Structures are given as structure tokens and as C-alpha cells.
Amino acid sequence: MKNVLFAVLTLVYLELSMTVVAAPICAYGQAGCHVLSLVDLFERVIQQSSRMHGISSDLHSEFEQDFFPRENLVGKRRCHTYGILTPDDKENAQRLGREQLTEVILRLLGAWGDPLSQLYRSMSQDQNQDFNHYSSNKALEISDMVHDLREGVAIMAEEMKLLGGLGNTVGYISPGSLVPSAFSFHTQGELNSMDHHDLLSCFRRDSNKVKNYLRILKCTTLPGLDC
Amino acid sequence: MMRKVIEVILLVLLLFFTAHSTGNLHSPPGKPALTSCRSPEKETFTCWWKPGSDGGMPTTHALYYRKESSETVYECPDYHTAGENSCFFNKKDTSIWINYNITVVATNALGRAFSDPVEIDVVYIVKPNPPEKVTVTVMEDKGWPFLRVSWEPPHKADTRSGWITLIYEIRVKLEEENDWEMHLAGQQKMFNIFSLRSGGKYLVEVRCKPDHGFWSEWSSTSYIKVPDYFHREKSAWILITVFSACTFLILTWLLHMNRQYLKHCILPPVPGPKIKGFDQQLLKNGKSSEIFSALVMPDFPPTASSNYEDLLVEYLEVYVPGEQELVLEESKDLHHVCLKSESSTSDSDSGRGSCDSHTLLIDKCGEAKEERRQTDQACSQIRTEAQRRLKDALTHGGVVSSDMSSGRVKTWPSVFSPLPRYSPSPLDQQSSLQMAKQHSLSTSSYLTQPGHSAKEALGQSYWDFCLSGKQPHLLTPQTLVSRELQAHSDVNISSIGLKRAPAGLRSPALHTTEYVGVQRVSNEDMVLLQPVVSGCGRMEGCFQVPQGEVYSKVKGVDSDNVLLLQREGMEEDRCPCVDQETNEETGNCHTLNTVSNTRKPSACVYTAMPVQDEIAPMVNGYVDSATMCTLHTC
């Protein structure tokens, strides 16, 4: 009995340790691991966010060509992340500071995990063949990216905290606390194409915000040739 | 009447229309349209519209916008900064990630016109200014030049804070060409261009774009001229080309000069067949029988019809008394032959045999014999052997064959000897014997023949040296073999001849002419012969006989057993005639000797002759021992 328990605990520990970080980097400075520098972390994160934004932009443009001639985008509905206060220009973003900026990024990324999954499920299960195979794959890809990016940014934030770039005000933010009540349509049943369109346009914007905020964060933290 | 009414109405209508056409017809303005909105740095943006028809009246345009999720309508804050029919939104009025709903309204006295609303998000309308401070320089990399283009982002775009991220693109072309060469530079602000043409003039332009936005306009053109750098390259290539061409020419010329030698070396000429009688033309044209018949030599192999007698070289002449002249001649020839064959110039013919034989003069001439044997090699030995053989033959046989008288015994020539003179051979037995001997080349065959002569034959290698007078020089083993053969044959011949021949005092074949000097005639009717050698003077009884000068030939033997000597007239004063009988014909001094048969087989080699007292002991003449011996059965 004790042996069985020991084995179960070992397996659980291994699984947890493996699911912490998708990328094989040693964020905690473990012995024997190749420690990534902050610059490398920034590079990876920024590239990931840029890719994510590109894919979402492609999806949106496909969607808009096929189904909507040039309609009013968000006039009727708001994105479910409207509750997250984000700086809307450069001065505001620079005034915000690194810690808050990081927090905003994390919030944004956390808010889009579930909706994107639902979007993918809805698109793949579409019976009337509105979406081709590539669109649903892209939806799946961005939903995975959101998760990976969020974890990466978290690791980067931890690294910055270690280096002293960030204060300790940045805490772990659970995605559940950020979800505004507006975003509850996932419980309303299946998403129609309008919902799809709205989701894609909202996500396109938010991914752009994430990308931009990350760049600002990098250039203020590590000014280099890229900035 | 009706016509007039219609005309008036038409006139009135015309006036009315003209009044309309000539005057300003006021109407509400046409519908304007927003053409584009652009933001250069994602902080401000500008919208342009195109007005519609103004309706003949002064028309004003106004731009109204509404922000996302707000119903407040704002009007454009700045109509002038950006020019005509534009609206400029400054930083204060610009919000990013917010949708703007913009509408342009044209207003005149008669009405208003609304344009279609446009939704824009400033993030997606960014079109930066072109890059600034584009510099192009020519740099070198290991002797090869390249262009280094560097620039700066537009000053308005804030890339330093990371607010905007720009990627750049460069285009290059030669001045005279039409196609540009595009290079995407990414986010770097420097770029190298390789593969330049020497001495070319290049045009370089740069532009930029935010990662999601519009391309900027191309920057102002930068001109650059690449210097000529191919001189040393070309000169080196020219040198190499010239050198290799010269080497090639020289090699070609050398090959051309030596083409014969090379051809002979690489492709050696195939040697043609060197078969005697082989005709290549015949081979190509003719039949096989003709070819092979041509190969056959006419005289090889010798056919059966050839006369074996042709192969003989010499002949042993056995003379009957009627043929003494021939014998003398023959002996003379043989004497000459022997002279030729001998190396020594001294006359070794005369009298040697008498000394060598172990009869009368054996004690006195022993030394002489030795000397002679040493000095005179072949002939002396030959003659010694000949005398011995003759003696033996005579002793064996007892009777001299008379069969030889009529004919000649042929000696055994070597196969390689030239064809001797022919002489008919009446002696069939001899010829047959010779034939048999000729064909068998092994000495054993001869040994199997009469065995008693075997031992004699062995020591007779020198026999034929004088016999084969025509080839005195042949001392090859073949001649030795032939000599042996000849010796064998001779012995056999002699022996056989002795066997077969009935009793006759005529001697069998004797081919040597031995010359002995007649010393004196003993009381016992014996002629003492002395060898004729210069060195023989010491011995008693050996009279010095001049060499080769005075000798007499036995002319014949008459019925009274008298040896008729014929003396040649060399020194007539020294012509002691034992028994002289002048020959009226020749005038020579003849010494007649009689030869009588003795019954002493071994001792008598010399001729025993009835000697007259008046015969002087000195006989300068030579007696042909051959003939003398023939008269004896020794």
C-alpha cells in the first residue's frame, strides 16, 4: 500500500513538473539545465505573440471576405475583455509601468484561453461547412498559442522579478477572476457565425495589444538594437 | 392658327430652359467620399475625402466621427494641417485599438450630403514615412567590392520605445537597367549588397513598413559608382591564358614533329611474316594450296633420289699399279692439303710416318717422333694413325684388297662440307656401307659394326683432318664427329675391304701420302726409310732431308718386285738412286725398289726391297710409304 502510494506520488510529481513549462527551459535555475537569458525569453515571447497575431489576422480576413461584405464590426457588441483596462496610446502605455503592463498582458492572455477553445470546437463541429479545414486548424493553433504565450510571459515575469526589473506587485492572476460577466455566451449554446466573427475580430485586436505591450516592455527593460 | 400656338409654347419653353441653363442651378451638394485615412507613426492620423458635386453653390464639408462604444459625435479638430479636404487627428484625439466611425458631410445652401461612414482602427492604417539618411558606401571584402547601405527610421516613428516596429526593404539597380533588385532587410538598419559589376553606377532606395501596416514610400535615390577593380583580375587571367596557349602550341608542335616516333612507339608496326616463300599477296588472293606449295623449298628435304655420293667430300683413292700416277697425284694433292691444314710451315709431310711407326727407325727416331708430334699436330698424327691403321689393316686382312684398285674409297665427309667432287663408285659394297654410315649419326652404330675396329676408330679423330682437304679449317664438333665417323668408316672400310677383298698385294684405300726418306737399303732386302724432319739429324740413321724439297714418288712396282720411284727434279744433284732407272720420259732419276712381301706383320711397315749394292745409302728421294706399304702385308 505504501509502495503504491509512493509510486502514485512520484508520477504526479513528474507530471506536474513536466507541465509547468512547455518549452524546455530552466526558469528556476535548476542544476544541469541550460538557463535562458532574459533577452532570449523576450525574443521568444515576442516572436510567439507576433505569430499569434498574424494567424488571427488571417483568420479574420478570411472570415470577413466570405461572410461579411463590409459590415460594422463591433458596433453592436463589445468584446468580452472590455473590462480589462488597457492603455490606448503610447504615453499611457509608458506611463503605466512595467509591472502593470505585465499584468495587463497576463490578463489579456488569460482571458482568451477558453473562448478560443470554444471557437475551435464550434468551428470544427460546424455542420454547414462554413469553415474549411485550414480555418479550424488555425483556430486550434491560436488557442494553443495563447496558452503557451501566457506561460512564457509568466516565466519571463518571474525572471524579471529575480533580476529586479519587476516589483513584487505582479502576482499570479487566475483567469477565472478576470472573466467579465459579459463573456458568458459560451454557455448560451452554440456559437453562430456572427459570434465567430466577433470573436475573431476581438481576438485580433487583443493579440495586437499583447504584442505591442510586450515590445514596449522589452525596449524599456532591455534597450538594444531592436528598439 | 394651331401652329402659332405651338410655336409660342415652344418659344416659352426654350426661354425657360435657356434661363435654366445659363444661370446657376443650385442644388444640394453631392455626396462626398472618404478616400483614405493614414497614420504615419501610430500616434496621429489623417483622413482625406473627395467632395462630390457642389451643386453650384458654395459647399462646406465637415467630418464627424464617433468613437467605439460612445455615441458622442465629434468633429474634425483640424481641417488645414493636412491640406485640402483632409482632417488631421492629433495625438490627443487619437486612440489606438479603438474603432473610429467617420463621416464626411457636405453642406451647401440647398442641402447636405453625407458620405458613407468608415470604420477604422488606427493600428491598421499605419503607413510610415520613408527611411531617412540613406547612405551607400563601397567596401571591400578580400578584393571584391560590395555596397553597404545604411539608413535610419523616419524620425516620427518611435521605434526606440518599441511602440512601433518597422521592417525595411531595399532596392538596387544599375543606372542603365529597368529592373530593380529587391532585398528584404528585416528590422536591421544596414545591408550589404554583393555581386557588383565593375565600374557600374548603382541606384539604391529604401522603404519601411510596420509589421502590420502599409509600406512607406521609397526613400530618395542614392547614387553610387563602383570603381573598376577588374584590372588586376583581368591581367592575371590574360597572363594565364597566354601562357597556357603558348604551352599548348609548343606541345602541339612537338607532337607534330615527333608524330612518326610517337606513332611507332604507341602503335608499333606489326611485323609481317618472314617465312621464306611466303607471299602476302598470295595469301590474300590465292588458294591455300598455292600458298603452301610456295612455302615448300625445292631442295629440302633431300629426296631419296639424291645421290649419296654427292655428299662426299673427298675420295680415298686406291690405285692399282696401273694407276700409280693417279695415286701419286692424289698423294700430292693430299700432301698439299695437309700442308694447308697445318699451321706449321715446315714440311712435315716427308718421312714422318716412318719415324712414327715402330719398326725400323723407331729407336732412332723416337725423339724425332716426339718432336714431330709436338710440332706437327694434325697431319702428323693423322699420318701416324694412318700408317698404324694401314699396318693393322694389313695384318688383319692379310690380303690387300684388290677391289679397291679400280675404285676409290670414299671418305666420310661432314654433312656440312661442300659437295665434293664427284667420282663414280664402282664399289657397291663400299658405297652401301658408306650410305649406311652416312645416315646414322651416332658413333655407337659404328661401334656396333666390326668391333675390332672400334678402338682404332676412337683414336682417329685426327684422321680426317687432312682427309677433308677442302675444309681444313673445320674443327667443330661436328667435324670431329664426322671425323670419327670417317675414321670409323675408314677403318671399317679398310677392314672390310680387307676382309672382302681377296688376296692381293694391292693395298686397300690409303689416302695419305706418307713420305719417307730412304735411308739405305739393308742387306736383307729392306729399305730403311727415314723420316724427313729437320730435327731428325741427331739420330743415327736419320738423315737430314731437306724439307719438302726432294722427294720421290713411287711410280710403281714392276713385276720384279721393284719399287719404282719417281723422283721429282728439284735437286738433281742429290739424287741418290738406290736403284735407278732412268725414265726416259721424264728424265728423272728413278729408284727402283722392289717391294716384297714380308711376313712380319708388325714390324714391317717399310717396304722391303731388293736392294742393290750400288744403291747408295743416301737416298734423297722420298718413297711414298703408302705405295710401299701397299706392297707389304704388314
XYZ file of N, CA, C and O in Angstrom, chain B residues 171-255:
340
model
N 15.993 48.414 -52.538
C 16.010 48.035 -53.947
C 17.185 48.723 -54.627
O 17.496 49.879 -54.344
N 17.830 47.937 -55.497
C 19.061 48.371 -56.163
C 18.907 48.111 -57.638
O 18.296 47.112 -58.050
N 19.462 49.004 -58.415
C 19.538 48.712 -59.837
C 20.651 49.508 -60.450
O 21.098 50.532 -59.908
N 21.114 48.997 -61.560
C 22.109 49.742 -62.330
C 21.407 50.889 -63.032
O 20.200 50.836 -63.298
N 22.192 51.833 -63.359
C 21.590 53.042 -63.895
C 20.906 52.787 -65.230
O 19.854 53.342 -65.514
N 21.542 51.914 -66.025
C 21.012 51.729 -67.369
C 19.947 50.655 -67.458
O 19.410 50.409 -68.511
N 19.680 50.005 -66.356
C 18.702 48.929 -66.404
C 17.342 49.395 -65.926
O 17.195 50.491 -65.382
N 16.360 48.505 -66.096
C 14.990 48.858 -65.726
C 14.490 48.071 -64.540
O 13.530 48.503 -63.896
N 15.079 46.940 -64.263
C 14.569 46.078 -63.204
C 15.334 46.328 -61.922
O 16.558 46.394 -61.923
N 14.564 46.400 -60.874
C 15.143 46.609 -59.560
C 15.418 45.262 -58.906
O 14.692 44.282 -59.125
N 16.416 45.323 -58.053
C 16.747 44.127 -57.284
C 16.316 44.365 -55.847
O 16.795 45.294 -55.202
N 15.363 43.577 -55.374
C 14.761 43.803 -54.057
C 15.482 42.999 -52.998
O 15.862 41.844 -53.221
N 15.637 43.617 -51.871
C 16.246 42.944 -50.723
C 15.457 43.285 -49.481
O 15.274 44.469 -49.170
N 15.023 42.268 -48.784
C 14.297 42.488 -47.533
C 15.298 42.494 -46.395
O 16.038 41.526 -46.203
N 15.310 43.555 -45.667
C 16.350 43.727 -44.650
C 15.866 43.416 -43.247
O 16.661 43.412 -42.317
N 14.586 43.224 -43.043
C 14.116 42.957 -41.692
C 14.124 44.206 -40.854
O 13.858 45.307 -41.331
N 14.480 44.016 -39.624
C 14.455 45.146 -38.697
C 15.805 45.838 -38.629
O 15.934 46.831 -37.905
N 16.841 45.323 -39.358
C 18.163 45.931 -39.271
C 18.199 47.195 -40.089
O 17.411 47.399 -41.002
N 19.121 47.982 -39.782
C 19.222 49.293 -40.427
C 20.467 49.377 -41.283
O 20.957 50.474 -41.569
N 20.967 48.201 -41.698
C 22.161 48.171 -42.511
C 22.066 46.944 -43.408
O 21.529 45.917 -42.993
N 22.624 47.098 -44.602
C 22.527 45.957 -45.517
C 23.704 45.978 -46.468
O 24.162 47.049 -46.874
N 24.212 44.743 -46.851
C 25.329 44.614 -47.780
C 24.841 44.022 -49.088
O 24.063 43.058 -49.085
N 25.317 44.600 -50.149
C 24.938 44.114 -51.474
C 26.205 43.653 -52.170
O 27.157 44.436 -52.330
N 26.206 42.410 -52.619
C 27.375 41.835 -53.280
C 27.095 41.658 -54.769
O 26.062 42.093 -55.275
N 28.026 41.005 -55.403
C 27.916 40.685 -56.827
C 27.690 41.939 -57.653
O 26.679 42.100 -58.344
N 28.648 42.798 -57.565
C 28.526 44.058 -58.274
C 29.283 43.986 -59.586
O 30.230 43.215 -59.740
N 28.837 44.812 -60.460
C 29.531 44.928 -61.733
C 30.597 46.003 -61.600
O 30.341 47.074 -61.032
N 31.743 45.644 -62.158
C 32.838 46.588 -62.035
C 32.550 47.849 -62.828
O 32.184 47.805 -63.999
N 32.713 48.949 -62.173
C 32.541 50.224 -62.855
C 31.103 50.627 -63.077
O 30.836 51.569 -63.812
N 30.179 49.926 -62.405
C 28.774 50.237 -62.628
C 28.296 51.330 -61.694
O 28.813 51.540 -60.600
N 27.256 52.017 -62.148
C 26.633 53.059 -61.316
C 25.303 52.527 -60.828
O 24.444 52.141 -61.627
N 25.164 52.558 -59.525
C 24.003 51.920 -58.916
C 23.083 52.955 -58.276
O 23.538 54.002 -57.793
N 21.794 52.585 -58.259
C 20.780 53.382 -57.581
C 20.220 52.544 -56.445
O 19.840 51.382 -56.635
N 20.125 53.174 -55.280
C 19.678 52.458 -54.084
C 18.538 53.228 -53.449
O 18.607 54.454 -53.285
N 17.488 52.480 -53.069
C 16.340 53.084 -52.372
C 15.905 52.145 -51.273
O 15.994 50.919 -51.386
N 15.326 52.771 -50.211
C 14.913 52.017 -49.031
C 13.491 52.433 -48.674
O 13.110 53.592 -48.850
N 12.743 51.463 -48.159
C 11.416 51.792 -47.638
C 11.140 50.920 -46.435
O 11.870 49.955 -46.184
N 10.101 51.235 -45.714
C 9.832 50.528 -44.465
C 8.334 50.285 -44.313
O 7.512 50.880 -44.996
N 8.038 49.424 -43.338
C 6.649 49.044 -43.096
C 6.539 48.561 -41.662
O 7.414 47.836 -41.175
N 5.495 48.913 -40.995
C 5.283 48.289 -39.693
C 4.856 46.842 -39.904
O 4.438 46.454 -40.987
N 4.971 46.031 -38.876
C 4.738 44.613 -39.070
C 3.329 44.324 -39.566
O 3.098 43.336 -40.265
N 2.363 45.180 -39.229
C 1.043 45.065 -39.854
C 0.610 46.453 -40.275
O 0.129 47.246 -39.476
N 0.862 46.732 -41.523
C 0.548 48.086 -41.973
C 0.846 48.223 -43.435
O 0.844 47.236 -44.193
N 1.112 49.423 -43.836
C 1.363 49.715 -45.236
C 2.808 50.090 -45.452
O 3.444 50.677 -44.559
N 3.279 49.825 -46.657
C 4.643 50.197 -46.989
C 4.736 51.698 -47.159
O 3.832 52.346 -47.669
N 5.879 52.137 -46.747
C 6.111 53.566 -46.938
C 6.491 53.818 -48.374
O 6.694 52.903 -49.173
N 6.636 55.047 -48.656
C 7.147 55.412 -49.973
C 8.644 55.152 -50.012
O 9.320 55.107 -48.974
N 9.164 55.047 -51.226
C 10.606 54.833 -51.348
C 11.346 56.097 -50.968
O 10.889 57.223 -51.234
N 12.467 55.826 -50.376
C 13.282 56.972 -49.985
C 13.854 57.625 -51.232
O 13.737 57.123 -52.349
N 14.511 58.714 -51.008
C 15.151 59.391 -52.134
C 16.301 58.514 -52.641
O 16.966 57.802 -51.881
N 16.529 58.558 -53.941
C 17.521 57.672 -54.575
C 18.934 58.086 -54.201
O 19.260 59.272 -54.241
N 19.715 57.074 -53.882
C 21.130 57.303 -53.626
C 21.915 56.720 -54.777
O 21.695 55.576 -55.187
N 22.867 57.490 -55.289
C 23.677 57.052 -56.407
C 25.045 56.661 -55.897
O 25.609 57.315 -55.026
N 25.562 55.576 -56.490
C 26.898 55.131 -56.097
C 27.556 54.538 -57.330
O 26.902 53.843 -58.124
N 28.825 54.790 -57.451
C 29.568 54.236 -58.567
C 30.619 53.271 -58.032
O 31.428 53.627 -57.176
N 30.580 52.066 -58.553
C 31.546 51.040 -58.136
C 32.817 51.235 -58.936
O 32.753 51.330 -60.168
N 33.945 51.278 -58.263
C 35.178 51.500 -59.002
C 35.566 50.265 -59.817
O 35.138 49.146 -59.531
N 36.393 50.507 -60.822
C 36.868 49.414 -61.654
C 37.921 48.631 -60.896
O 38.989 49.147 -60.596
N 37.645 47.397 -60.641
C 38.594 46.588 -59.891
C 39.025 45.348 -60.639
O 39.699 44.496 -60.105
N 38.645 45.228 -61.899
C 38.963 44.004 -62.620
C 40.283 44.056 -63.340
O 40.626 43.126 -64.042
N 41.003 45.131 -63.165
C 42.247 45.223 -63.924
C 43.210 44.130 -63.545
O 43.707 43.395 -64.392
N 43.459 44.025 -62.250
C 44.424 43.002 -61.884
C 43.846 41.603 -62.079
O 44.565 40.664 -62.377
N 42.587 41.468 -61.976
C 41.983 40.172 -62.270
C 42.167 39.828 -63.727
O 42.589 38.745 -64.092
N 41.845 40.812 -64.555
C 41.899 40.537 -65.990
C 43.327 40.308 -66.422
O 43.593 39.446 -67.252
N 44.232 41.113 -65.858
C 45.611 40.949 -66.302
C 46.122 39.562 -65.918
O 46.814 38.919 -66.700
N 45.755 39.133 -64.739
C 46.186 37.794 -64.347
C 45.596 36.736 -65.268
O 46.292 35.823 -65.722
N 44.323 36.907 -65.601
C 43.705 35.926 -66.487
C 44.326 35.981 -67.872
O 44.500 34.964 -68.534
N 44.666 37.188 -68.281
C 45.261 37.301 -69.613
C 46.608 36.599 -69.624
O 46.944 35.874 -70.578
N 47.367 36.784 -68.563
C 48.667 36.123 -68.497
C 48.506 34.605 -68.518
O 49.214 33.899 -69.239
N 47.589 34.149 -67.727
C 47.375 32.709 -67.659
C 46.934 32.174 -69.019
O 47.408 31.131 -69.479
N 46.057 32.904 -69.657
C 45.557 32.437 -70.954
C 46.675 32.384 -71.979
O 46.817 31.406 -72.721
N 47.459 33.444 -71.985
C 48.534 33.489 -72.973
C 49.548 32.376 -72.706
O 49.994 31.680 -73.628
N 49.870 32.215 -71.455
C 50.847 31.186 -71.111
C 50.357 29.802 -71.474
O 51.092 28.995 -72.068
N 49.142 29.537 -71.158
C 48.613 28.207 -71.471
C 48.498 28.009 -72.973
O 48.754 26.925 -73.495
N 48.169 29.091 -73.687
C 48.085 28.969 -75.145
C 49.454 28.674 -75.734
O 49.594 27.825 -76.627
N 50.453 29.366 -75.227
C 51.801 29.113 -75.740
C 52.235 27.682 -75.443
O 52.789 26.998 -76.314
N 51.975 27.251 -74.242
C 52.347 25.886 -73.895
C 51.627 24.872 -74.779
O 52.222 23.897 -75.246
N 50.401 25.156 -75.013
C 49.621 24.262 -75.859
C 50.173 24.227 -77.277
O 50.292 23.174 -77.903
N 50.546 25.400 -77.757
C 51.089 25.444 -79.118
C 52.413 24.689 -79.197
O 52.661 23.952 -80.160
N 53.222 24.883 -78.188
C 54.521 24.207 -78.202
C 54.338 22.695 -78.155
O 55.001 21.941 -78.878
N 53.442 22.269 -77.321
C 53.190 20.829 -77.221
C 52.662 20.277 -78.536
O 53.055 19.198 -78.973
N 51.793 21.053 -79.154
C 51.248 20.595 -80.426
C 52.342 20.494 -81.478
O 52.398 19.535 -82.258
N 53.217 21.500 -81.459
C 54.292 21.482 -82.447
C 55.231 20.297 -82.198
O 55.663 19.633 -83.136
N 55.529 20.026 -80.945
C 56.397 18.903 -80.610
C 55.767 17.588 -81.037
O 56.426 16.712 -81.597
N 54.497 17.475 -80.769
C 53.806 16.255 -81.182
C 53.841 16.106 -82.690
O 54.001 15.014 -83.226
